[in-house]
């Protein structure tokens, strides 16, 4: 029996395993090594992750410390504690150095060196004195800089900002980035310190009181907004939208430094360059390429678009407002003057704050879209609307002092007010306010409030004319009013209309056009000025008699209140009485009536009367009042064009439910009023400016009597002066006795004969009553007076209408409250020179 092998005894705990197979040893050791390496790598990764988290926490802490210290420093500066407690200056300097060192250590690739001892001591003294440092020239951009992220380049100059925050007293950086988000609010700064009062920059010495113009105020407001945003909420998502990227700590400090120094600027030396950035950028564009300037493509595009006016810098905004005569109360113009009329009721604060939220950076300052400027202006006007309507203006003497209320180019002398009229700045403000109300809330304004303002305007003009409100409506101009009346009279076969020789050209063409489309026949009272009123009445009655002898019924007569050319008063009162006596409808074209002469509808009793308000009543163009007494309103069936107020005749075959009025609608106005209340979709803001115009005439000019008296006087004195210079005469009645006043000259326009005659075909020059300087042929005359008018505009910055009436050339003057007799004396000398040049036939050159 064989012997069995002995079994190994069991291994005791703690003893190494006995390996009998030597081949298993290397493999086991390699496995143990792999496990140890894996454990080591895991512990290493965990340690590195923990270190990274701690580094991030440290960087965040550094950032918070710097932010807190910046707010604390601002608070000390505001409260002027440095000058009151100078012993804390050294401690403040040490803390400053520590914050700067921490900021440098926490920034990526920072190569900035600490301040040398002498510079640190110098700036400690600056901090001690609480004085803003004097600006020093920026160093040129260095291509060897390693902190590319921290260098916020100026697109126009390529200069970096200073390396330290404002509490180090360093030089300011150019205004490289500006806030541009409309969502950014401007709250007061609350420093991240417990129990710290709010820092209100507007009431502190950071924003000193002085008279800044609009451009400077825009730059300061943008800097203030940027300062508050970066100090209060540097991690806000708005920062990315505003600055294009989130600036690093040192970059943010430099931005804050720049904003701070601009807000400290009391002279404008830092502010003014930032208001003219587009000019500087465009100048550099002519020399360098976008790559050389390192300008982003967006900025380059803005610079190109700025040449078309699509973008404006702060200075451009001020120029835009100046061109539109939008000047704010207590804000000087670019030259610092205050001697101009201002739009005193516009909300200046709203304009600047609204526009600053729309700013973006180009170069070293803010730029704005033109649409943003217009939007901010509308908002400022809208918010100030109640003040505009209630604003009062101090009385102003007539003559040159009155010019400040008007929008004329200072180089231009407006001697022809009668042709197109003009309106003063307060009336323009009122119109702008109404237009902005329509733009801000279109439906509520157009559907509801416009009619209310229109009723107020009709009431105001009705009181001026001594008429009822329900007898007065508005149309675009006198030509439209006359055409509307004649179109509605619906002339039947055998009916005729009589008008007078010096009728307004557009009205005469309207009569001719009406004859082409109806059975209307017309007859003209022919004559030439000068003529007596008695002779004019005789000729009118004679034409009436002759027309009736032809078997025609004289249905209506059209005549002027004041003739346009020549500019003389017409005896419309006598002619109206004759029409009433003869059973003829009187249609008075008083284009130059309202605001020029006193008018009383109750006394005059015309059948139809229309007068422009934009010529002499100071309303904007275009606005005319149409007066139709109740007895004749049934004759006016439609407007031109026919619109929503039209009511079809009950027996009309075209009458259908879709065009009839709602029988359940409340009746608050007459059919005549509703007919003209909404005539298509047009800008009727000029209509509702009548109250503002009358307010200006009463408060600034002293009322209707004062205006009319002055205008008549200056027009007649000016006419006498021009006639004396030319050696001619003023047009008036031929039978005036010594000391007797001319009725033809009792208006704000006068007409003076030029010493230039026109030889009519078949007549000799010897038949003229006066000796002319030159006699022109009928072919030469139009060229001559056209040349005179061109010379007046191009060479002398004024205009006078020159025209032929009878065998002579004449010119017309318009008196107005902003003119003086000396203005007409000066133009008389110019006219004499031009007439002498006409005699030399220079107009043929």
PDB file of N, CA and C in Angstrom, residues 389-441:
ATOM      1  N   UNK A 389     -49.700 122.344 -23.320  1.00  0.00           N
ATOM      2  CA  UNK A 389     -50.984 123.015 -23.479  1.00  0.00           C
ATOM      3  C   UNK A 389     -51.171 124.129 -22.450  1.00  0.00           C
ATOM      4  N   UNK A 390     -50.517 124.008 -21.300  1.00  0.00           N
ATOM      5  CA  UNK A 390     -50.689 125.002 -20.243  1.00  0.00           C
ATOM      6  C   UNK A 390     -49.544 125.999 -20.166  1.00  0.00           C
ATOM      7  N   UNK A 391     -48.527 125.827 -20.992  1.00  0.00           N
ATOM      8  CA  UNK A 391     -47.347 126.687 -20.904  1.00  0.00           C
ATOM      9  C   UNK A 391     -47.698 128.130 -21.244  1.00  0.00           C
ATOM     10  N   UNK A 392     -47.057 129.033 -20.571  1.00  0.00           N
ATOM     11  CA  UNK A 392     -47.232 130.452 -20.852  1.00  0.00           C
ATOM     12  C   UNK A 392     -45.905 131.042 -21.296  1.00  0.00           C
ATOM     13  N   UNK A 393     -45.991 132.062 -22.096  1.00  0.00           N
ATOM     14  CA  UNK A 393     -44.809 132.724 -22.620  1.00  0.00           C
ATOM     15  C   UNK A 393     -44.912 134.210 -22.325  1.00  0.00           C
ATOM     16  N   UNK A 394     -43.800 134.818 -21.994  1.00  0.00           N
ATOM     17  CA  UNK A 394     -43.787 136.227 -21.646  1.00  0.00           C
ATOM     18  C   UNK A 394     -44.022 137.094 -22.878  1.00  0.00           C
ATOM     19  N   UNK A 395     -44.685 138.239 -22.718  1.00  0.00           N
ATOM     20  CA  UNK A 395     -44.871 139.157 -23.852  1.00  0.00           C
ATOM     21  C   UNK A 395     -43.523 139.578 -24.425  1.00  0.00           C
ATOM     22  N   UNK A 396     -43.489 139.739 -25.725  1.00  0.00           N
ATOM     23  CA  UNK A 396     -42.261 140.096 -26.431  1.00  0.00           C
ATOM     24  C   UNK A 396     -42.528 141.298 -27.318  1.00  0.00           C
ATOM     25  N   UNK A 397     -41.648 142.275 -27.323  1.00  0.00           N
ATOM     26  CA  UNK A 397     -41.844 143.434 -28.209  1.00  0.00           C
ATOM     27  C   UNK A 397     -41.823 143.014 -29.671  1.00  0.00           C
ATOM     28  N   UNK A 398     -42.563 143.752 -30.491  1.00  0.00           N
ATOM     29  CA  UNK A 398     -42.569 143.485 -31.922  1.00  0.00           C
ATOM     30  C   UNK A 398     -41.241 143.906 -32.543  1.00  0.00           C
ATOM     31  N   UNK A 399     -40.966 143.341 -33.690  1.00  0.00           N
ATOM     32  CA  UNK A 399     -39.719 143.634 -34.390  1.00  0.00           C
ATOM     33  C   UNK A 399     -38.711 142.521 -34.190  1.00  0.00           C
ATOM     34  N   UNK A 400     -37.444 142.873 -34.160  1.00  0.00           N
ATOM     35  CA  UNK A 400     -36.377 141.869 -34.071  1.00  0.00           C
ATOM     36  C   UNK A 400     -36.466 140.995 -32.820  1.00  0.00           C
ATOM     37  N   UNK A 401     -36.869 141.526 -31.630  1.00  0.00           N
ATOM     38  CA  UNK A 401     -36.988 140.628 -30.466  1.00  0.00           C
ATOM     39  C   UNK A 401     -37.965 139.476 -30.693  1.00  0.00           C
ATOM     40  N   UNK A 402     -38.945 139.670 -31.566  1.00  0.00           N
ATOM     41  CA  UNK A 402     -39.938 138.627 -31.811  1.00  0.00           C
ATOM     42  C   UNK A 402     -39.370 137.455 -32.606  1.00  0.00           C
ATOM     43  N   UNK A 403     -38.262 137.666 -33.292  1.00  0.00           N
ATOM     44  CA  UNK A 403     -37.693 136.616 -34.141  1.00  0.00           C
ATOM     45  C   UNK A 403     -37.321 135.361 -33.358  1.00  0.00           C
ATOM     46  N   UNK A 404     -37.021 135.503 -32.079  1.00  0.00           N
ATOM     47  CA  UNK A 404     -36.589 134.337 -31.301  1.00  0.00           C
ATOM     48  C   UNK A 404     -37.691 133.290 -31.173  1.00  0.00           C
ATOM     49  N   UNK A 405     -38.929 133.677 -31.443  1.00  0.00           N
ATOM     50  CA  UNK A 405     -40.038 132.730 -31.345  1.00  0.00           C
ATOM     51  C   UNK A 405     -40.313 132.008 -32.661  1.00  0.00           C
ATOM     52  N   UNK A 406     -39.551 132.337 -33.696  1.00  0.00           N
ATOM     53  CA  UNK A 406     -39.824 131.762 -35.009  1.00  0.00           C
ATOM     54  C   UNK A 406     -38.661 130.885 -35.446  1.00  0.00           C
ATOM     55  N   UNK A 407     -38.898 130.042 -36.427  1.00  0.00           N
ATOM     56  CA  UNK A 407     -37.920 129.035 -36.830  1.00  0.00           C
ATOM     57  C   UNK A 407     -37.113 129.437 -38.055  1.00  0.00           C
ATOM     58  N   UNK A 408     -37.081 130.704 -38.391  1.00  0.00           N
ATOM     59  CA  UNK A 408     -36.383 131.130 -39.597  1.00  0.00           C
ATOM     60  C   UNK A 408     -34.873 130.968 -39.458  1.00  0.00           C
ATOM     61  N   UNK A 409     -34.243 130.682 -40.572  1.00  0.00           N
ATOM     62  CA  UNK A 409     -32.786 130.715 -40.653  1.00  0.00           C
ATOM     63  C   UNK A 409     -32.337 132.140 -40.333  1.00  0.00           C
ATOM     64  N   UNK A 410     -31.408 132.307 -39.390  1.00  0.00           N
ATOM     65  CA  UNK A 410     -30.971 133.672 -39.053  1.00  0.00           C
ATOM     66  C   UNK A 410     -30.453 134.454 -40.250  1.00  0.00           C
ATOM     67  N   UNK A 411     -29.964 133.756 -41.266  1.00  0.00           N
ATOM     68  CA  UNK A 411     -29.435 134.445 -42.445  1.00  0.00           C
ATOM     69  C   UNK A 411     -30.527 134.825 -43.431  1.00  0.00           C
ATOM     70  N   UNK A 412     -31.757 134.337 -43.207  1.00  0.00           N
ATOM     71  CA  UNK A 412     -32.843 134.565 -44.168  1.00  0.00           C
ATOM     72  C   UNK A 412     -33.810 135.604 -43.614  1.00  0.00           C
ATOM     73  N   UNK A 413     -34.201 136.549 -44.458  1.00  0.00           N
ATOM     74  CA  UNK A 413     -35.163 137.591 -44.076  1.00  0.00           C
ATOM     75  C   UNK A 413     -36.492 137.277 -44.757  1.00  0.00           C
ATOM     76  N   UNK A 414     -37.491 136.916 -43.955  1.00  0.00           N
ATOM     77  CA  UNK A 414     -38.787 136.507 -44.507  1.00  0.00           C
ATOM     78  C   UNK A 414     -39.685 137.725 -44.701  1.00  0.00           C
ATOM     79  N   UNK A 415     -39.685 138.257 -45.920  1.00  0.00           N
ATOM     80  CA  UNK A 415     -40.502 139.423 -46.262  1.00  0.00           C
ATOM     81  C   UNK A 415     -41.768 139.025 -47.008  1.00  0.00           C
ATOM     82  N   UNK A 416     -42.007 137.736 -47.158  1.00  0.00           N
ATOM     83  CA  UNK A 416     -43.138 137.253 -47.953  1.00  0.00           C
ATOM     84  C   UNK A 416     -44.010 136.325 -47.120  1.00  0.00           C
ATOM     85  N   UNK A 417     -44.388 136.785 -45.941  1.00  0.00           N
ATOM     86  CA  UNK A 417     -45.208 135.963 -45.052  1.00  0.00           C
ATOM     87  C   UNK A 417     -46.529 135.576 -45.711  1.00  0.00           C
ATOM     88  N   UNK A 418     -47.043 136.422 -46.582  1.00  0.00           N
ATOM     89  CA  UNK A 418     -48.373 136.201 -47.135  1.00  0.00           C
ATOM     90  C   UNK A 418     -48.517 134.968 -47.995  1.00  0.00           C
ATOM     91  N   UNK A 419     -47.473 134.533 -48.660  1.00  0.00           N
ATOM     92  CA  UNK A 419     -47.626 133.413 -49.593  1.00  0.00           C
ATOM     93  C   UNK A 419     -47.948 132.100 -48.885  1.00  0.00           C
ATOM     94  N   UNK A 420     -47.167 131.747 -47.881  1.00  0.00           N
ATOM     95  CA  UNK A 420     -47.331 130.438 -47.253  1.00  0.00           C
ATOM     96  C   UNK A 420     -47.489 130.508 -45.737  1.00  0.00           C
ATOM     97  N   UNK A 421     -47.365 131.693 -45.158  1.00  0.00           N
ATOM     98  CA  UNK A 421     -47.496 131.819 -43.725  1.00  0.00           C
ATOM     99  C   UNK A 421     -46.313 131.220 -42.983  1.00  0.00           C
ATOM    100  N   UNK A 422     -46.381 131.245 -41.670  1.00  0.00           N
ATOM    101  CA  UNK A 422     -45.360 130.663 -40.799  1.00  0.00           C
ATOM    102  C   UNK A 422     -45.969 130.544 -39.411  1.00  0.00           C
ATOM    103  N   UNK A 423     -45.397 129.670 -38.594  1.00  0.00           N
ATOM    104  CA  UNK A 423     -45.923 129.502 -37.246  1.00  0.00           C
ATOM    105  C   UNK A 423     -44.776 129.529 -36.252  1.00  0.00           C
ATOM    106  N   UNK A 424     -45.012 130.064 -35.054  1.00  0.00           N
ATOM    107  CA  UNK A 424     -43.947 130.194 -34.049  1.00  0.00           C
ATOM    108  C   UNK A 424     -43.650 128.864 -33.366  1.00  0.00           C
ATOM    109  N   UNK A 425     -42.555 128.861 -32.624  1.00  0.00           N
ATOM    110  CA  UNK A 425     -42.073 127.634 -31.992  1.00  0.00           C
ATOM    111  C   UNK A 425     -43.085 127.039 -31.005  1.00  0.00           C
ATOM    112  N   UNK A 426     -43.738 127.811 -30.132  1.00  0.00           N
ATOM    113  CA  UNK A 426     -44.716 127.186 -29.230  1.00  0.00           C
ATOM    114  C   UNK A 426     -45.848 126.482 -29.970  1.00  0.00           C
ATOM    115  N   UNK A 427     -46.261 127.016 -31.111  1.00  0.00           N
ATOM    116  CA  UNK A 427     -47.306 126.348 -31.899  1.00  0.00           C
ATOM    117  C   UNK A 427     -46.755 125.067 -32.516  1.00  0.00           C
ATOM    118  N   UNK A 428     -45.500 125.122 -32.950  1.00  0.00           N
ATOM    119  CA  UNK A 428     -44.864 123.909 -33.470  1.00  0.00           C
ATOM    120  C   UNK A 428     -44.799 122.835 -32.389  1.00  0.00           C
ATOM    121  N   UNK A 429     -44.508 123.242 -31.140  1.00  0.00           N
ATOM    122  CA  UNK A 429     -44.471 122.278 -30.042  1.00  0.00           C
ATOM    123  C   UNK A 429     -45.830 121.623 -29.849  1.00  0.00           C
ATOM    124  N   UNK A 430     -46.890 122.430 -29.947  1.00  0.00           N
ATOM    125  CA  UNK A 430     -48.235 121.878 -29.791  1.00  0.00           C
ATOM    126  C   UNK A 430     -48.540 120.879 -30.896  1.00  0.00           C
ATOM    127  N   UNK A 431     -48.194 121.220 -32.129  1.00  0.00           N
ATOM    128  CA  UNK A 431     -48.443 120.286 -33.231  1.00  0.00           C
ATOM    129  C   UNK A 431     -47.645 119.002 -33.047  1.00  0.00           C
ATOM    130  N   UNK A 432     -46.386 119.136 -32.656  1.00  0.00           N
ATOM    131  CA  UNK A 432     -45.566 117.938 -32.435  1.00  0.00           C
ATOM    132  C   UNK A 432     -46.181 117.059 -31.343  1.00  0.00           C
ATOM    133  N   UNK A 433     -46.731 117.695 -30.321  1.00  0.00           N
ATOM    134  CA  UNK A 433     -47.346 116.921 -29.241  1.00  0.00           C
ATOM    135  C   UNK A 433     -48.551 116.142 -29.751  1.00  0.00           C
ATOM    136  N   UNK A 434     -49.389 116.785 -30.563  1.00  0.00           N
ATOM    137  CA  UNK A 434     -50.551 116.087 -31.114  1.00  0.00           C
ATOM    138  C   UNK A 434     -50.119 114.944 -32.035  1.00  0.00           C
ATOM    139  N   UNK A 435     -49.116 115.182 -32.859  1.00  0.00           N
ATOM    140  CA  UNK A 435     -48.638 114.137 -33.765  1.00  0.00           C
ATOM    141  C   UNK A 435     -48.060 112.963 -32.981  1.00  0.00           C
ATOM    142  N   UNK A 436     -47.365 113.266 -31.895  1.00  0.00           N
ATOM    143  CA  UNK A 436     -46.797 112.196 -31.079  1.00  0.00           C
ATOM    144  C   UNK A 436     -47.886 111.412 -30.357  1.00  0.00           C
ATOM    145  N   UNK A 437     -48.933 112.104 -29.924  1.00  0.00           N
ATOM    146  CA  UNK A 437     -50.045 111.392 -29.310  1.00  0.00           C
ATOM    147  C   UNK A 437     -50.657 110.400 -30.294  1.00  0.00           C
ATOM    148  N   UNK A 438     -50.766 110.815 -31.548  1.00  0.00           N
ATOM    149  CA  UNK A 438     -51.309 109.917 -32.564  1.00  0.00           C
ATOM    150  C   UNK A 438     -50.380 108.746 -32.832  1.00  0.00           C
ATOM    151  N   UNK A 439     -49.075 108.974 -32.741  1.00  0.00           N
ATOM    152  CA  UNK A 439     -48.113 107.897 -32.994  1.00  0.00           C
ATOM    153  C   UNK A 439     -47.997 106.948 -31.807  1.00  0.00           C
ATOM    154  N   UNK A 440     -48.118 107.482 -30.599  1.00  0.00           N
ATOM    155  CA  UNK A 440     -47.952 106.648 -29.409  1.00  0.00           C
ATOM    156  C   UNK A 440     -49.154 105.728 -29.204  1.00  0.00           C
ATOM    157  N   UNK A 441     -50.364 106.271 -29.394  1.00  0.00           N
ATOM    158  CA  UNK A 441     -51.585 105.471 -29.225  1.00  0.00           C
ATOM    159  C   UNK A 441     -52.534 105.798 -30.374  1.00  0.00           C
TER     160      UNK A 441
END
